[in-house]
Amino acid sequence: MARPVTDGWLLARALRTPGNTLALDPAGWAALIATARAEQMIGTLAYRLEGLRVPQAVARLLADARASAAQGRVVALWEAEAARRAMAPIGVPVVLLKGTAFVAADLKAGQGRSIGDLDILVPRDRIDAVEAALISAGWEWVKPDPYDDDYYRRWMHELPPLIHRERDRMIDVHHTILPLTARITPDAAGLLAWSVEVEPGVRILSRNDMLVHAAAHLFADGDLAGGMRNLWDVYCLVDQFGTNGLAERAAHHGLGREVARALRLSAALYGQGARLNPADHLYLRRLTARDGWGRATRPFTRLGFYVRSHWLRMPPAMLVRHLWTKWRGGHRGDIV
Amino acid sequence: MRHVFSVRIGPIGFRIGSDWRAPIAQMESLYTDYPGPHDGVPDFNVRLFAARPWRRVIRPSVMIGGDFVLPEAAPLPLAQGLLAAEMGMNLQMALGQRRYLLLHASVVERDGRALVMTGMSGAGKSTLAALLGTRGWRLMGDEFALLDPATGLIHAFPRLISLKNAAIGVAEAAVPDGVFGPLLPGTPKGDIRHLVPNAAAIAGMDRAADPALILFPRFGFEAAERYVAPSEVFVRLTQASTNYVAMGERGFDALTRLVTTVPARAIDYPDTDRALAQVEALWRDL
Amino acid sequence: MSDESQEVMPQDGVNRRRALMLGAVGATAIVSIRPALAQTAASVVTCEIPVPDPGRAGSYIAADGSLVPSGTAGAFAPPGKPYKGDAVKVALNGGQLPGTSYEQNRAYTNYIRRLQSGTSGFTCFASLQMPRG
Amino acid sequence: MARAESLRIVHLDSFTAVYHRSSGITHLITAPAPEILATLGEAGMTFAALTERLATDYDLGDLDADALAARLDELVASGLVSAA
């Protein structure tokens, strides 16, 4: 390397070619670990580097991260099981999304992955029944703010978040994978119809739909926060299952462009590389905006993507109203 | 970051970065006899930074960041930058430590055996540990006991001793040759002054010890002591641990082993002299 | 493992049959340990814990915190009024509930530790198990 | 039919600490819960068999089936016992 890498590429290269980390000096290791923690990928890195002859201090730290991820997996699967038990009486299976789905099905993308909330997908016409079943099983509303609540119910693709009163864990109940205000409307019924059972009452999306969801979440919804991790998911899913039929499925959901971009960017970061267009480079600049202390960098690029994420989600007049309400409420959003 | 200081406290390495020189200079001076992180790689990072670039110079206030952060943590004035650094290090341990079961406790050692003192803030566990450290005991730490699930041993974590309010005068009188940090008046926790652990504590910080007695001291009452049942010790220590649940089965095994093999007593004490005598008597009777 | 394991787990045919109380419907035998740092900030000062649950008013509280018929030897009459959250917090951390003897305090705090979801005061108890300053 | 889940059980005093492997949650339980868990075992048994077995091993006084059912329900609610 001509000059030391000082952004998210340090992490991307370590994941792509673990053996190269053996050339790192102590400062390089410190930067890699801080970056991986900030991107919530320390568990992923720890599994990826397992067995390498890294310095002892690093080996200990990575062993801790693996133990922590293993415990996170237990807790995530138990939340899924709790939701299954709560929803069994109303006959709605739990369709797991994102991290919990990966660990439930033992996918490569789930190895060491940090998992926050439990995300599930349910049929839109059963959402009231699901809400009632969860509340009777001990989940409670998180947000008392009436604007937020109203906003969720009218415009979002999910219920306002619920938290379990004894276990302190959140559940996000989705009825589709993009906000209703977004300009793209994926086939939510099709997602459910093509889902596959991993055990009785517990299902995950089909492999192509998991990729479509990851891409939708990254490029048609969010501001790319957590993007390095999401693209690692994409890389692992493609590596494990290939892309057979993916383009057709993505087109069916109206997300062909987003899926194609996810494939290019994940290959650029973690795989064999890809032919990138100018916009792709801008995305990568945002995705890797992280320094060796784990700090967010490139504030203007981040701000641009933050505004874009809202633009995608809402019609302009609504966006103005939303940002105004948020601003008045003192929420500035996590843009820097 | 502009200014950087790395240090190892017991088994744990830290890298502290700061937008200002002053907190780093204070740490360099107070931690002067401490080694650096194993292999040069820190376990945790702490960042002291200005909320907005201009707040580096205009009414400078220190935000605490790091690998693990609590939302809504309030900034401290730059004059309390040393406290900010110490809080940042504690926070990394409280939120991020996964190798050792972390017990909010002070620990001293004699003959390879550890006395663990836990209880609410203000119970005097820091002060007692500091005083015992001058009377034939080795101070292992005043904030966290690091219980190793693999061995059942307690590892030392002798960071600067954090003395609050009345304890400052007590320690200054009892440890006249001690090295103290600057007096930090008016912090969110009252007046604070740090005491550097003595040479024996620093030189011995890589020696783990076998836990032999758990004490729940309580200051401000007539001298008394009582037996504490294992189940009560268990529940109280789960609540005195910031990572018990996150440690999973390793935490369960470590803690049940501790409470079923190590005796526990609650002691009330009216003044520190009495407390020290009570501790010595209990220790003799083990 | 402690010596008690022998007592609790009789080997078939060796020990004499030990009395086992199944308890009344509505009592509880399980307490779950919650994380000490991941709590939502519930109000500690304003919540209250009745001892015992109003549904079992009149019961006495035994040393281990279980509810027993009133007048049972070695058990304690219930306190007249519910305890405030902050008083319970102090007691759970080794302090004393106001106006109690040592044994009485232990019985009441054991009762509170055994509170389970659905019992009055449980949410308050749960919110008390928060990190200390 | 009910069975005890995969558990780590350590008897402390009048309370018993139980680690539930599937959930990662620690419970502190007291009589009669430890005895019920030990009797059920991971193989499990029916309610009738459980009642009979407990009555053989312990002096249950006047056996109250409702109370036993309530204790079992608590164990199911905590996740320590799975009903099948």
mmCIF file of N, CA, C and O in Angstrom, chain D residues 1-2 7-8 10 32 34 40 55 61 69 71 74 80:
data_model
loop_
_atom_site.group_PDB
_atom_site.id
_atom_site.type_symbol
_atom_site.label_atom_id
_atom_site.label_comp_id
_atom_site.label_asym_id
_atom_site.label_seq_id
_atom_site.Cartn_x
_atom_site.Cartn_y
_atom_site.Cartn_z
ATOM 1 N N MET D 1 -48.545 -32.472 28.018
ATOM 2 C CA MET D 1 -47.116 -32.816 27.912
ATOM 3 C C MET D 1 -46.277 -31.559 28.099
ATOM 4 O O MET D 1 -46.524 -30.541 27.477
ATOM 5 N N ALA D 2 -45.317 -31.628 28.987
ATOM 6 C CA ALA D 2 -44.433 -30.483 29.215
ATOM 7 C C ALA D 2 -43.021 -31.008 29.440
ATOM 8 O O ALA D 2 -42.840 -32.109 29.961
ATOM 9 N N LEU D 7 -31.203 -26.250 30.434
ATOM 10 C CA LEU D 7 -30.984 -25.308 31.533
ATOM 11 C C LEU D 7 -29.674 -25.586 32.256
ATOM 12 O O LEU D 7 -29.204 -26.718 32.293
ATOM 13 N N ARG D 8 -29.084 -24.530 32.834
ATOM 14 C CA ARG D 8 -28.027 -24.695 33.827
ATOM 15 C C ARG D 8 -28.670 -24.366 35.169
ATOM 16 O O ARG D 8 -29.260 -23.302 35.320
ATOM 17 N N VAL D 10 -28.217 -24.063 39.360
ATOM 18 C CA VAL D 10 -27.331 -24.044 40.522
ATOM 19 C C VAL D 10 -28.151 -23.690 41.748
ATOM 20 O O VAL D 10 -28.790 -22.637 41.807
ATOM 21 N N PRO D 32 -42.113 -24.404 44.564
ATOM 22 C CA PRO D 32 -41.775 -25.752 44.097
ATOM 23 C C PRO D 32 -41.164 -25.798 42.684
ATOM 24 O O PRO D 32 -41.051 -26.879 42.113
ATOM 25 N N PRO D 34 -38.055 -25.512 41.331
ATOM 26 C CA PRO D 34 -36.897 -26.381 41.040
ATOM 27 C C PRO D 34 -37.288 -27.859 41.027
ATOM 28 O O PRO D 34 -36.795 -28.630 40.197
ATOM 29 N N LEU D 40 -39.733 -32.979 35.754
ATOM 30 C CA LEU D 40 -40.078 -33.024 34.325
ATOM 31 C C LEU D 40 -38.902 -33.518 33.493
ATOM 32 O O LEU D 40 -39.053 -34.371 32.621
ATOM 33 N N ALA D 55 -46.027 -36.518 43.854
ATOM 34 C CA ALA D 55 -46.667 -37.056 45.057
ATOM 35 C C ALA D 55 -45.878 -38.233 45.621
ATOM 36 O O ALA D 55 -45.889 -38.479 46.831
ATOM 37 N N GLY D 61 -48.913 -32.702 51.058
ATOM 38 C CA GLY D 61 -50.038 -32.301 51.886
ATOM 39 C C GLY D 61 -51.334 -32.616 51.148
ATOM 40 O O GLY D 61 -51.459 -33.648 50.506
ATOM 41 N N ALA D 69 -50.989 -26.554 38.581
ATOM 42 C CA ALA D 69 -51.180 -26.061 37.208
ATOM 43 C C ALA D 69 -50.713 -24.612 37.096
ATOM 44 O O ALA D 69 -50.098 -24.218 36.095
ATOM 45 N N ARG D 71 -48.351 -23.163 38.918
ATOM 46 C CA ARG D 71 -46.879 -23.162 38.939
ATOM 47 C C ARG D 71 -46.322 -23.552 37.570
ATOM 48 O O ARG D 71 -45.363 -22.978 37.074
ATOM 49 N N GLU D 74 -46.631 -20.731 35.110
ATOM 50 C CA GLU D 74 -45.566 -19.729 35.296
ATOM 51 C C GLU D 74 -44.283 -20.179 34.623
ATOM 52 O O GLU D 74 -43.592 -19.392 33.989
ATOM 53 N N LEU D 80 -39.078 -21.487 30.708
ATOM 54 C CA LEU D 80 -38.243 -22.563 31.243
ATOM 55 C C LEU D 80 -38.812 -23.944 30.927
ATOM 56 O O LEU D 80 -38.083 -24.938 30.897
#
